[in-house]
């Protein structure tokens, strides 16, 4: 089959060379990935800034008549099969649901994190499921060569049966969603049963409009008995790697602290003094997007569940919002999570947390 692909939120091409918490122009990378697929044709784009939409269309040879300020007009006129979405998370659910309710749309690939709220995350997943629309999120680091190698080593039994995952991340929401998602995938894409966490948020830290804590520490348990631990910000050196996986027979680290590189895996058995090490070839940080989108399109053709599916994304997102909810409740949170909002944002809005503004 062939697919017509449209884009919502083109972003500013200037952000490709100077990305910031306000913009990364991720749909440019999405478009490059679709462009090399023989069964995909780039047909339309929408952005509230029509100059940005025009620049995107020019870059990818999209007919100028198929550029829009209003994405709903684009959906109605272009009738795309696949839509890639790269807008701020506070409107992810709204845009995804509008796409899912468009008869022509068979698949939606949305930037991470899922949504600004847990309720929005659940709603858009539910609507897409009801409409038979494939919904995926750009947790593309599942396709990062170093992370793929780590997963294959664990799956092959190098450290025995997995018992615990420890993560040292910059935050748990914007960038940290990649680490939690990958760990959850290694565990078997199982849901967690509970989480207990605490956060510190004293200096405002917004990415794409969303608050992110300055420091967090949390523990959770997956329904197969594997434990997860995450630490962010000050104190994250507690974990001697970006990710540590402990099994019944050994331990494996991804990006260990004794290596100034992000493409190293080391592992050893319990009681062994020396590490086995493997350094992987990595290209640009965006290269895994190509593999991710090729996989998404292939799954649309075959009808198989993608690695980046909404179901898997919900497992990750429930842990994230569960950590913030645990901090709000000051106690353990049992799943399923029964909230609709964003606990961190609510704590800021209510005055329970008062981060100092970083505006000049």
Short mmCIF file of C-alpha atoms in Angstrom, two decimals:
data_model
loop_
_atom_site.label_atom_id
_atom_site.label_comp_id
_atom_site.label_asym_id
_atom_site.label_seq_id
_atom_site.Cartn_x
_atom_site.Cartn_y
_atom_site.Cartn_z
CA UNK A 1 0.00 0.00 0.00
CA UNK A 2 0.97 3.64 -0.42
CA UNK A 3 0.36 6.32 2.19
CA UNK A 4 -0.16 10.08 2.03
CA UNK A 5 1.55 11.74 4.99
CA UNK A 6 0.70 15.11 6.53
CA UNK A 7 2.36 17.09 9.33
CA UNK A 8 0.93 19.20 12.14
CA UNK A 9 3.37 21.59 13.79
CA UNK A 10 6.25 22.13 11.34
CA UNK A 11 8.25 24.25 13.73
CA UNK A 12 11.01 26.68 12.79
CA UNK A 13 13.90 25.39 10.67
CA UNK A 14 16.22 27.62 12.73
CA UNK A 15 15.62 25.29 15.68
CA UNK A 16 17.42 22.50 13.81
CA UNK A 17 20.75 24.20 14.47
CA UNK A 18 19.81 25.96 17.70
CA UNK A 19 17.26 23.78 19.55
CA UNK A 20 15.87 25.01 22.85
CA UNK A 21 13.17 24.20 25.41
CA UNK A 22 10.83 26.14 23.12
CA UNK A 23 11.45 24.21 19.92
CA UNK A 24 13.35 21.37 18.20
CA UNK A 25 11.49 21.34 14.84
CA UNK A 26 11.07 17.59 15.22
CA UNK A 27 8.73 17.23 12.25
CA UNK A 28 11.66 18.01 9.96
CA UNK A 29 13.27 14.80 11.20
CA UNK A 30 9.98 12.94 10.87
CA UNK A 31 9.62 14.16 7.27
CA UNK A 32 13.15 13.05 6.37
CA UNK A 33 12.28 9.58 7.65
CA UNK A 34 9.05 9.32 5.64
CA UNK A 35 10.73 10.79 2.57
CA UNK A 36 13.03 7.79 2.11
CA UNK A 37 10.17 5.27 2.31
CA UNK A 38 8.98 4.26 -1.16
CA UNK A 39 5.39 3.81 0.00
CA UNK A 40 5.05 7.27 1.58
CA UNK A 41 4.28 10.60 -0.12
CA UNK A 42 4.48 13.89 1.78
CA UNK A 43 1.30 15.77 0.83
CA UNK A 44 0.48 18.55 3.31
CA UNK A 45 1.57 20.48 6.40
CA UNK A 46 0.05 22.84 8.94
CA UNK A 47 1.49 25.34 11.40
CA UNK A 48 -0.03 28.34 13.15
CA UNK A 49 2.86 30.31 11.62
CA UNK A 50 2.18 30.17 7.88
CA UNK A 51 5.74 31.26 7.02
CA UNK A 52 7.07 28.23 8.87
CA UNK A 53 4.60 25.98 7.09
CA UNK A 54 5.68 27.43 3.73
CA UNK A 55 9.36 26.87 4.53
CA UNK A 56 8.64 23.27 5.51
CA UNK A 57 6.66 22.69 2.31
CA UNK A 58 9.50 24.12 0.26
CA UNK A 59 12.04 21.89 1.98
CA UNK A 60 10.08 18.72 1.28
CA UNK A 61 8.53 19.56 -2.11
CA UNK A 62 4.99 19.79 -0.75
CA UNK A 63 2.61 21.72 -2.98
CA UNK A 64 2.32 25.28 -1.68
CA UNK A 65 -1.45 24.95 -1.99
CA UNK A 66 -1.28 22.21 0.65
CA UNK A 67 0.08 24.42 3.46
CA UNK A 68 -2.32 25.46 6.20
CA UNK A 69 -2.58 27.52 9.36
CA UNK A 70 -5.59 25.44 10.45
CA UNK A 71 -4.79 21.75 10.79
CA UNK A 72 -8.48 20.79 10.72
CA UNK A 73 -8.78 22.39 7.27
CA UNK A 74 -5.72 20.41 6.21
CA UNK A 75 -7.24 17.14 7.44
CA UNK A 76 -10.47 17.82 5.55
CA UNK A 77 -8.85 18.82 2.26
CA UNK A 78 -5.68 16.70 2.09
CA UNK A 79 -7.29 13.52 3.50
CA UNK A 80 -3.98 12.04 4.72
CA UNK A 81 -3.49 8.40 5.68
CA UNK A 82 -0.75 9.15 8.24
CA UNK A 83 -0.30 12.27 10.36
CA UNK A 84 2.86 13.21 12.24
CA UNK A 85 2.32 15.62 15.13
CA UNK A 86 4.95 17.84 16.72
CA UNK A 87 3.21 20.42 18.89
CA UNK A 88 3.51 21.25 22.58
CA UNK A 89 2.18 18.50 24.88
CA UNK A 90 -0.66 20.58 26.32
CA UNK A 91 -2.59 20.11 23.04
CA UNK A 92 -1.44 16.59 22.10
CA UNK A 93 -4.70 14.93 23.10
CA UNK A 94 -6.87 17.53 21.34
CA UNK A 95 -4.93 17.29 18.07
CA UNK A 96 -4.61 13.49 18.16
CA UNK A 97 -8.35 13.05 18.77
CA UNK A 98 -9.22 15.43 15.93
CA UNK A 99 -6.97 13.40 13.62
CA UNK A 100 -8.43 10.09 14.80
CA UNK A 101 -11.94 11.32 14.02
CA UNK A 102 -10.91 12.10 10.43
CA UNK A 103 -12.08 9.23 8.24
CA UNK A 104 -8.97 9.10 6.04
CA UNK A 105 -6.47 8.82 8.91
CA UNK A 106 -5.19 5.31 9.60
CA UNK A 107 -2.14 6.14 11.74
CA UNK A 108 -0.88 8.97 13.94
CA UNK A 109 2.73 9.38 15.05
CA UNK A 110 3.01 11.95 17.84
CA UNK A 111 5.99 13.43 19.60
CA UNK A 112 6.56 12.45 23.21
CA UNK A 113 5.60 12.91 26.05
CA UNK A 114 2.07 11.62 25.54
CA UNK A 115 0.15 14.62 26.89
CA UNK A 116 0.33 17.26 29.60
CA UNK A 117 -2.20 15.31 31.70
CA UNK A 118 -2.88 11.69 32.54
CA UNK A 119 -6.52 12.11 31.56
CA UNK A 120 -5.55 13.45 28.14
CA UNK A 121 -3.14 10.57 27.63
CA UNK A 122 -5.84 8.01 28.39
CA UNK A 123 -8.49 9.73 26.29
CA UNK A 124 -6.52 9.93 23.09
CA UNK A 125 -5.38 6.32 23.41
CA UNK A 126 -8.97 5.23 23.99
CA UNK A 127 -10.38 7.21 21.04
CA UNK A 128 -7.73 5.86 18.66
CA UNK A 129 -8.43 2.32 19.83
CA UNK A 130 -12.17 2.79 19.30
CA UNK A 131 -11.60 4.25 15.84
CA UNK A 132 -9.10 1.57 14.82
CA UNK A 133 -6.37 4.18 14.31
CA UNK A 134 -2.75 3.19 15.02
CA UNK A 135 -1.35 5.66 17.58
CA UNK A 136 2.37 5.79 18.31
CA UNK A 137 4.71 8.10 20.21
CA UNK A 138 8.24 9.05 19.29
CA UNK A 139 10.14 7.08 21.94
CA UNK A 140 12.68 6.55 19.18
CA UNK A 141 15.55 5.69 21.52
CA UNK A 142 14.19 2.15 21.60
CA UNK A 143 15.99 2.06 18.23
CA UNK A 144 19.24 3.67 19.43
CA UNK A 145 22.02 1.11 18.64
CA UNK A 146 23.55 1.18 22.13
CA UNK A 147 20.18 0.65 23.78
CA UNK A 148 19.24 -2.08 21.30
CA UNK A 149 22.50 -3.88 22.11
CA UNK A 150 21.80 -3.64 25.84
CA UNK A 151 18.32 -5.09 25.41
CA UNK A 152 19.59 -7.95 23.26
CA UNK A 153 22.25 -8.83 25.84
CA UNK A 154 19.66 -8.87 28.61
CA UNK A 155 17.19 -10.86 26.51
CA UNK A 156 19.92 -13.40 25.73
CA UNK A 157 20.38 -14.10 29.44
CA UNK A 158 23.78 -12.43 30.02
CA UNK A 159 22.69 -11.25 33.49
CA UNK A 160 20.12 -13.97 34.21
CA UNK A 161 16.55 -13.10 35.07
CA UNK A 162 16.00 -9.37 35.40
CA UNK A 163 15.29 -8.22 38.97
CA UNK A 164 15.82 -4.45 39.09
CA UNK A 165 16.20 -1.41 36.82
CA UNK A 166 17.91 1.79 38.03
CA UNK A 167 17.80 5.01 36.01
CA UNK A 168 19.75 8.28 36.33
CA UNK A 169 17.93 10.84 34.20
CA UNK A 170 17.77 14.58 33.66
CA UNK A 171 14.06 14.62 34.50
CA UNK A 172 11.23 12.10 34.45
CA UNK A 173 8.92 13.78 31.93
CA UNK A 174 10.37 15.52 28.89
CA UNK A 175 13.67 13.69 28.32
CA UNK A 176 13.23 11.13 31.04
CA UNK A 177 10.25 9.54 29.33
CA UNK A 178 12.76 7.90 26.95
CA UNK A 179 14.61 6.17 29.79
CA UNK A 180 11.49 5.01 31.62
CA UNK A 181 9.98 3.83 28.35
CA UNK A 182 13.07 1.84 27.41
CA UNK A 183 13.34 0.26 30.83
CA UNK A 184 9.66 -0.69 30.72
CA UNK A 185 10.26 -2.27 27.32
CA UNK A 186 13.17 -4.33 28.63
CA UNK A 187 10.97 -5.52 31.49
CA UNK A 188 8.54 -6.81 28.88
CA UNK A 189 6.27 -3.80 28.42
CA UNK A 190 4.52 -4.69 31.65
CA UNK A 191 2.46 -2.19 33.64
CA UNK A 192 3.59 -1.12 37.09
CA UNK A 193 1.48 -1.97 40.15
CA UNK A 194 2.51 0.93 42.39
CA UNK A 195 4.96 3.80 42.74
CA UNK A 196 6.39 5.78 45.64
CA UNK A 197 8.23 9.02 44.91
CA UNK A 198 9.28 12.48 46.00
CA UNK A 199 10.39 15.55 44.09
CA UNK A 200 12.05 18.94 44.57
CA UNK A 201 11.05 21.86 42.36
CA UNK A 202 12.61 25.16 43.41
CA UNK A 203 13.78 26.61 40.06
CA UNK A 204 11.35 26.80 37.17
CA UNK A 205 12.22 24.24 34.52
CA UNK A 206 9.87 24.27 31.54
CA UNK A 207 10.24 22.27 28.36
CA UNK A 208 7.70 23.06 25.63
CA UNK A 209 5.58 24.80 28.23
CA UNK A 210 5.52 21.88 30.67
CA UNK A 211 6.98 21.95 34.16
CA UNK A 212 9.73 19.40 34.92
CA UNK A 213 11.01 18.77 38.42
CA UNK A 214 14.58 19.68 39.42
CA UNK A 215 15.13 16.48 41.39
CA UNK A 216 13.20 13.26 41.87
CA UNK A 217 13.62 9.89 43.51
CA UNK A 218 11.13 7.09 43.07
CA UNK A 219 10.64 3.33 43.28
CA UNK A 220 8.00 1.17 41.61
CA UNK A 221 7.21 -2.47 40.99
CA UNK A 222 6.11 -3.99 37.68
CA UNK A 223 3.43 -6.65 37.70
CA UNK A 224 6.05 -9.35 37.02
CA UNK A 225 7.97 -8.52 40.20
CA UNK A 226 10.79 -6.47 38.65
CA UNK A 227 11.56 -3.25 40.55
CA UNK A 228 12.29 0.14 39.04
CA UNK A 229 14.20 3.05 40.59
CA UNK A 230 14.78 6.51 39.12
CA UNK A 231 16.81 9.45 40.35
CA UNK A 232 17.01 12.81 38.57
CA UNK A 233 18.95 16.01 39.08
CA UNK A 234 21.06 16.45 42.21
CA UNK A 235 21.92 13.02 43.54
CA UNK A 236 21.55 11.16 40.26
CA UNK A 237 25.17 10.00 40.57
CA UNK A 238 23.76 7.41 42.99
CA UNK A 239 23.39 5.22 39.89
CA UNK A 240 26.84 4.69 38.28
CA UNK A 241 25.41 4.75 34.75
CA UNK A 242 22.53 6.24 32.81
CA UNK A 243 20.79 2.89 33.20
CA UNK A 244 21.70 -0.14 35.31
CA UNK A 245 19.98 -3.52 34.94
CA UNK A 246 20.53 -6.09 37.70
CA UNK A 247 19.70 -9.73 37.21
CA UNK A 248 20.04 -12.99 39.11
CA UNK A 249 23.46 -13.64 37.55
CA UNK A 250 24.97 -10.23 36.87
CA UNK A 251 24.65 -6.52 36.12
CA UNK A 252 24.62 -4.48 32.90
CA UNK A 253 25.20 -0.73 32.55
CA UNK A 254 24.29 1.57 29.68
CA UNK A 255 26.49 4.67 29.45
CA UNK A 256 28.56 3.93 32.61
CA UNK A 257 30.02 6.85 34.52
CA UNK A 258 33.61 5.72 33.85
CA UNK A 259 33.16 6.36 30.12
CA UNK A 260 32.72 9.83 28.65
CA UNK A 261 30.48 8.55 25.88
CA UNK A 262 26.85 7.60 25.32
CA UNK A 263 27.54 4.53 23.19
CA UNK A 264 29.02 2.08 25.70
CA UNK A 265 27.54 -1.03 27.30
CA UNK A 266 29.34 -2.94 30.05
CA UNK A 267 28.33 -6.10 31.92
CA UNK A 268 29.71 -8.68 34.29
CA UNK A 269 28.57 -11.57 36.41
CA UNK A 270 28.10 -11.29 40.16
CA UNK A 271 31.48 -11.77 41.86
CA UNK A 272 33.46 -10.97 38.71
CA UNK A 273 36.04 -8.17 38.91
CA UNK A 274 36.38 -7.30 35.23
CA UNK A 275 33.75 -5.77 32.98
CA UNK A 276 32.92 -6.89 29.48
CA UNK A 277 32.58 -3.78 27.33
CA UNK A 278 31.13 -3.01 23.95
CA UNK A 279 31.25 0.32 22.11
CA UNK A 280 28.59 0.81 19.47
CA UNK A 281 28.66 2.94 16.36
CA UNK A 282 26.21 5.80 16.68
CA UNK A 283 25.29 8.44 14.11
CA UNK A 284 23.37 11.65 14.78
CA UNK A 285 21.08 11.64 17.81
CA UNK A 286 18.13 11.84 15.45
CA UNK A 287 19.08 8.76 13.37
CA UNK A 288 16.85 6.39 15.40
CA UNK A 289 13.84 8.39 14.17
CA UNK A 290 14.39 6.87 10.72
CA UNK A 291 14.17 3.34 12.12
CA UNK A 292 11.25 4.27 14.36
CA UNK A 293 9.13 5.69 11.55
CA UNK A 294 10.01 2.88 9.16
CA UNK A 295 8.83 0.49 11.89
CA UNK A 296 5.61 2.46 12.45
CA UNK A 297 4.75 2.34 8.74
CA UNK A 298 5.60 -1.36 8.50
CA UNK A 299 3.32 -2.10 11.45
CA UNK A 300 0.51 -0.19 9.76
CA UNK A 301 0.91 -2.46 6.75
CA UNK A 302 1.13 -5.71 8.72
CA UNK A 303 -1.37 -4.89 11.46
CA UNK A 304 1.11 -5.71 14.24
CA UNK A 305 1.46 -3.67 17.43
CA UNK A 306 4.34 -1.17 17.14
CA UNK A 307 7.12 -0.93 19.70
CA UNK A 308 6.00 2.68 20.15
CA UNK A 309 2.30 1.93 20.62
CA UNK A 310 -0.08 3.90 22.81
CA UNK A 311 -0.50 0.89 25.09
CA UNK A 312 3.22 0.84 25.77
CA UNK A 313 3.29 4.61 26.09
CA UNK A 314 0.58 4.50 28.74
CA UNK A 315 2.64 2.09 30.85
CA UNK A 316 5.47 4.63 30.85
CA UNK A 317 3.27 7.68 31.32
CA UNK A 318 1.42 6.14 34.27
CA UNK A 319 4.73 5.80 36.11
CA UNK A 320 5.65 9.43 35.37
CA UNK A 321 2.38 10.92 36.56
CA UNK A 322 2.29 8.39 39.39
CA UNK A 323 5.60 9.73 40.74
CA UNK A 324 4.25 13.28 40.78
CA UNK A 325 0.98 12.09 42.31
CA UNK A 326 2.92 10.27 45.03
CA UNK A 327 4.72 13.53 45.83
CA UNK A 328 1.36 15.32 45.97
CA UNK A 329 -0.21 12.68 48.24
CA UNK A 330 2.99 12.11 50.24
CA UNK A 331 2.46 8.39 50.00
CA UNK A 332 2.45 5.33 47.78
CA UNK A 333 0.17 5.38 44.74
CA UNK A 334 -1.42 2.11 43.67
CA UNK A 335 -2.29 1.62 40.01
CA UNK A 336 -4.39 1.99 37.98
CA UNK A 337 -3.88 5.71 38.39
CA UNK A 338 -7.17 7.43 39.16
CA UNK A 339 -6.48 11.07 38.39
CA UNK A 340 -7.18 13.26 35.38
CA UNK A 341 -4.77 16.16 35.83
CA UNK A 342 -1.02 16.80 35.98
CA UNK A 343 -0.02 16.70 39.66
CA UNK A 344 3.14 18.76 39.21
CA UNK A 345 1.32 21.53 37.37
CA UNK A 346 -1.49 21.48 39.93
CA UNK A 347 0.97 21.79 42.81
CA UNK A 348 2.52 24.83 41.11
CA UNK A 349 -0.85 26.40 40.34
CA UNK A 350 -2.12 25.85 43.90
CA UNK A 351 1.01 27.34 45.45
CA UNK A 352 2.07 24.08 47.08
CA UNK A 353 5.25 24.40 45.01
CA UNK A 354 6.70 27.82 44.21
CA UNK A 355 9.57 27.43 41.74
CA UNK A 356 11.60 30.59 41.23
CA UNK A 357 11.16 31.98 37.74
CA UNK A 358 14.24 31.82 35.52
CA UNK A 359 13.06 34.69 33.30
CA UNK A 360 15.56 37.51 33.01
#
